[in-house]
Short mmCIF file of N, CA and C in Angstrom, two decimals:
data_model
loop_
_atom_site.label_atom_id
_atom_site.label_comp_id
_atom_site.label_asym_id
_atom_site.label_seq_id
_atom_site.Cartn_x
_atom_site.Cartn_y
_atom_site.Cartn_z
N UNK A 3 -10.61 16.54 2.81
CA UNK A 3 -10.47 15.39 3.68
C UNK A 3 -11.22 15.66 4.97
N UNK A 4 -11.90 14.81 5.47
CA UNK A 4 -12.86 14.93 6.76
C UNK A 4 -12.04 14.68 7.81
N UNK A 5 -12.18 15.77 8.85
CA UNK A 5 -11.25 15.07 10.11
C UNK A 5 -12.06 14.82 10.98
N UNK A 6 -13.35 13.85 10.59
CA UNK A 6 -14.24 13.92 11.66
C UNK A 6 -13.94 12.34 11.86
N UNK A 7 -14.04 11.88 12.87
CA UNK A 7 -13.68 10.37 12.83
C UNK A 7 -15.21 9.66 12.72
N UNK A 8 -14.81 8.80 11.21
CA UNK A 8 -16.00 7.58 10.95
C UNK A 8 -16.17 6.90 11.60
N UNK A 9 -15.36 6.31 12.31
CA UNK A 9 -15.00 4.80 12.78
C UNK A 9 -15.89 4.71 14.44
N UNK A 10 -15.65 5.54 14.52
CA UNK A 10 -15.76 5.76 16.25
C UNK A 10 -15.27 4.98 16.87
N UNK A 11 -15.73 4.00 18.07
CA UNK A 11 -15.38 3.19 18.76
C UNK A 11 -14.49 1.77 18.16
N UNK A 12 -15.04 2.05 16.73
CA UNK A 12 -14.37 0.54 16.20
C UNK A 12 -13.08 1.09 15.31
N UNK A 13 -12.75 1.97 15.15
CA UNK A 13 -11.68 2.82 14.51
C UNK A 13 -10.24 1.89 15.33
N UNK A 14 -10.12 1.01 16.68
CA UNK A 14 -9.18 0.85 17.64
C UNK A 14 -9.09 -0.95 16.87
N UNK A 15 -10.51 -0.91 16.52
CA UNK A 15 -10.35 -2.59 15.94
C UNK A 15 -9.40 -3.05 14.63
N UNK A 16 -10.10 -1.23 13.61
CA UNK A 16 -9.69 -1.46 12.65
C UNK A 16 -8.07 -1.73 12.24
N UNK A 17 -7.93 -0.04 13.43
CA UNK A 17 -5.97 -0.80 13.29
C UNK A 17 -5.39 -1.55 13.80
N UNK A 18 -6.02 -2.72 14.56
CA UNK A 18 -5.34 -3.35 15.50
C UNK A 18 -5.61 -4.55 14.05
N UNK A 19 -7.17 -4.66 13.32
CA UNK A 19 -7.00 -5.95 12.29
C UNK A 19 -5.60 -5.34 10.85
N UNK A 20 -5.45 -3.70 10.45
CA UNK A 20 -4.54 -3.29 9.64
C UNK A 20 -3.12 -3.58 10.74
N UNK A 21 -2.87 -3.76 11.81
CA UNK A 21 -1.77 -3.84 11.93
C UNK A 21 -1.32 -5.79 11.93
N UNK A 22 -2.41 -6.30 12.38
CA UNK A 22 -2.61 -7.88 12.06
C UNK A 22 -2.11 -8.42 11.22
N UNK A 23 -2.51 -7.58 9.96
CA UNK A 23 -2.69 -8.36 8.21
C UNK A 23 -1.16 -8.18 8.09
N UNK A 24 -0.70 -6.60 8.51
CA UNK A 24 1.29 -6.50 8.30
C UNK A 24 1.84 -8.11 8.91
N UNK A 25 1.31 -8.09 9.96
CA UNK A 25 2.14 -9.43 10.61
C UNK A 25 3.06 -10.26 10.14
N UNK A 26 4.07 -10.35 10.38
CA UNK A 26 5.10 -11.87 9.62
C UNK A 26 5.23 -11.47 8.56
N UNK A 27 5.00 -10.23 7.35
CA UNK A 27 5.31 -9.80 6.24
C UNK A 27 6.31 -9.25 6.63
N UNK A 28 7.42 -9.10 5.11
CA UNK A 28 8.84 -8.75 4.92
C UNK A 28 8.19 -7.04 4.35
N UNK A 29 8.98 -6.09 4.36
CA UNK A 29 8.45 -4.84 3.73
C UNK A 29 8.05 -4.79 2.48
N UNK A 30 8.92 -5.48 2.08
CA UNK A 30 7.84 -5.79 0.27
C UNK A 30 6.64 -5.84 0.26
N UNK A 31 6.50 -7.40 1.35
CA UNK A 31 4.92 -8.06 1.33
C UNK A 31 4.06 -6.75 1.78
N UNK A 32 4.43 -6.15 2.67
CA UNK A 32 3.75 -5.06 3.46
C UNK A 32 3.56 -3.92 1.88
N UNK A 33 4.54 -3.68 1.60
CA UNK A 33 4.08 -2.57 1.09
C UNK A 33 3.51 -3.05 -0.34
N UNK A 34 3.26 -3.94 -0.89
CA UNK A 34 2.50 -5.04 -1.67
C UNK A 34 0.79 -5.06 -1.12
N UNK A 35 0.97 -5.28 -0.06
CA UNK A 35 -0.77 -5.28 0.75
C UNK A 35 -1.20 -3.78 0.73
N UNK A 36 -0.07 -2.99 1.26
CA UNK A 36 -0.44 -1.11 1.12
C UNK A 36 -1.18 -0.64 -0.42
N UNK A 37 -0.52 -1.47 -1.42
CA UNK A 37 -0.87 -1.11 -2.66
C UNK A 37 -2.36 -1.86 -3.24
N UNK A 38 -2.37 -3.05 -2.81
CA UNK A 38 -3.84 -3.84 -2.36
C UNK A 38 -5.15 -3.34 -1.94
N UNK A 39 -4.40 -2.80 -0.97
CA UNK A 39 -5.54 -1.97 0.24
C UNK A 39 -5.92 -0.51 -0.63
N UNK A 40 -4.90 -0.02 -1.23
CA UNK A 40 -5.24 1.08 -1.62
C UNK A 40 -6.30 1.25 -2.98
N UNK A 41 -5.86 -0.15 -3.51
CA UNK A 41 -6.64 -0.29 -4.90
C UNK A 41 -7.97 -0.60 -4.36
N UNK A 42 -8.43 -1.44 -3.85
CA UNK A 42 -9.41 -1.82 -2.96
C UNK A 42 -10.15 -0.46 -2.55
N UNK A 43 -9.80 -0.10 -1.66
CA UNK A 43 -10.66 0.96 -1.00
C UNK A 43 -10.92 2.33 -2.26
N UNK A 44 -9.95 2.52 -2.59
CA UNK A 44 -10.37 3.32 -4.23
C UNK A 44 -11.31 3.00 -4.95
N UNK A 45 -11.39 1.38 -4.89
CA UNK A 45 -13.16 0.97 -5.67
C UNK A 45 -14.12 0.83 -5.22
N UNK A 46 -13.54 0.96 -3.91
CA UNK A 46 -15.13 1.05 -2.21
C UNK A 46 -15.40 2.42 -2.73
N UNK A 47 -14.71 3.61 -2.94
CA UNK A 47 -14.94 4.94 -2.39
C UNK A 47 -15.41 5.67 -4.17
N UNK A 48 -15.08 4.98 -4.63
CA UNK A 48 -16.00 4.88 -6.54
C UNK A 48 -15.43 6.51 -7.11
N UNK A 49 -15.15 7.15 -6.17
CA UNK A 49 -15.27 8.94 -6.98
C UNK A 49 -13.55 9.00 -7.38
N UNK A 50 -13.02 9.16 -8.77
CA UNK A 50 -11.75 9.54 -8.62
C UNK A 50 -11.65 11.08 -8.49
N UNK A 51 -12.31 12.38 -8.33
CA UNK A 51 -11.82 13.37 -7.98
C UNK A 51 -11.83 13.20 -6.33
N UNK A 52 -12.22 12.91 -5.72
CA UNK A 52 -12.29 12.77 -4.07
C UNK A 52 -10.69 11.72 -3.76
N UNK A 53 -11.08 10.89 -4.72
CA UNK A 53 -9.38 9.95 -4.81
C UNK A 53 -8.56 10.97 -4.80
N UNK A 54 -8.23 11.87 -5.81
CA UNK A 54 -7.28 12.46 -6.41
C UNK A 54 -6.89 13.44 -5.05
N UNK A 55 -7.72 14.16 -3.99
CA UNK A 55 -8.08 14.86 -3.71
C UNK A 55 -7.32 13.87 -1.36
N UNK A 56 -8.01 12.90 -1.52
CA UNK A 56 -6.88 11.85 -0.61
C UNK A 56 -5.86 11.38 -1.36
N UNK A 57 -5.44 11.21 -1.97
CA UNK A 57 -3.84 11.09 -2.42
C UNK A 57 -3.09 11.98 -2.20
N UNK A 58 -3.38 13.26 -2.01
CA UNK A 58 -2.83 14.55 -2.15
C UNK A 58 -2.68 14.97 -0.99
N UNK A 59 -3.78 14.67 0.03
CA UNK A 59 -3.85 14.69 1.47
C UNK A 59 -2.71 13.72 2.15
N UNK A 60 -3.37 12.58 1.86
CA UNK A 60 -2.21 11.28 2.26
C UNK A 60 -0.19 11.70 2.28
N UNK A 61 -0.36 12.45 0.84
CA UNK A 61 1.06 12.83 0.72
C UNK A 61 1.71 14.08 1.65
N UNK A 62 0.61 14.89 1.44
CA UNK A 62 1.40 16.21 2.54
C UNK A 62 1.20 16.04 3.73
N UNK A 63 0.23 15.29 4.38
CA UNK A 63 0.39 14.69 6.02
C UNK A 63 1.52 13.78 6.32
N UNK A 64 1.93 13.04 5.20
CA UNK A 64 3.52 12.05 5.26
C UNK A 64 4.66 12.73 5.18
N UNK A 65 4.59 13.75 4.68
CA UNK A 65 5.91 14.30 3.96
C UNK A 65 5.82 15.67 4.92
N UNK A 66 5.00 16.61 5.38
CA UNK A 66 4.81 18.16 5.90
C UNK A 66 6.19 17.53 6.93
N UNK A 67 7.30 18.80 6.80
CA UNK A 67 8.55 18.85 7.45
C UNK A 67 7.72 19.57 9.11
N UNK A 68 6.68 20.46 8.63
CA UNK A 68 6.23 21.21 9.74
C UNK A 68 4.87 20.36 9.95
N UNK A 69 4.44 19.77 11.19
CA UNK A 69 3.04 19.29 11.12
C UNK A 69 1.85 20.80 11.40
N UNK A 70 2.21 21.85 11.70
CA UNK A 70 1.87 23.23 11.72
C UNK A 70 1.16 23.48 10.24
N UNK A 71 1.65 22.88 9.35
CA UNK A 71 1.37 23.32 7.89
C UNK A 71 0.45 22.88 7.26
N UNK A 72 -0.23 22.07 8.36
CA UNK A 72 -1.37 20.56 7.41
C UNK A 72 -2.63 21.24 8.08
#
């Protein structure tokens, strides 16, 4: 996983339009769009070992009891 930031300056847009789209959604809807977004960008990013490889990332940065450990 790259910790170099892509986004740069527009990285502030992007979550301000990902926190937008949550808007007025119930947690379902939200986590319905999470699963959307995820399918989506999985077919932007075309490689499933690099997938396999952020899924795995995604999970131990959510879950690490210690943030020391990531």
């Amino acid at each position: 996983m790259t910790e170099e930031d892509r986004l740069g300056p527009a990285g502030d847009a992007v979550y301000e339009a990902l926190t937008k789209a949550h808007q007025g959604l119930s947690a379902e809807q939200s986590h319905a769009l999470n699963a959307r977004l995820v399918l989506l960008l999985s077919n932007e990013v075309g490689d499933a070992t690099r997938l396999r490889e952020l899924f795995a990332a995604a999970r131990d940065l959510g879950f690490a009891t210690d943030r020391r450990e990531i």
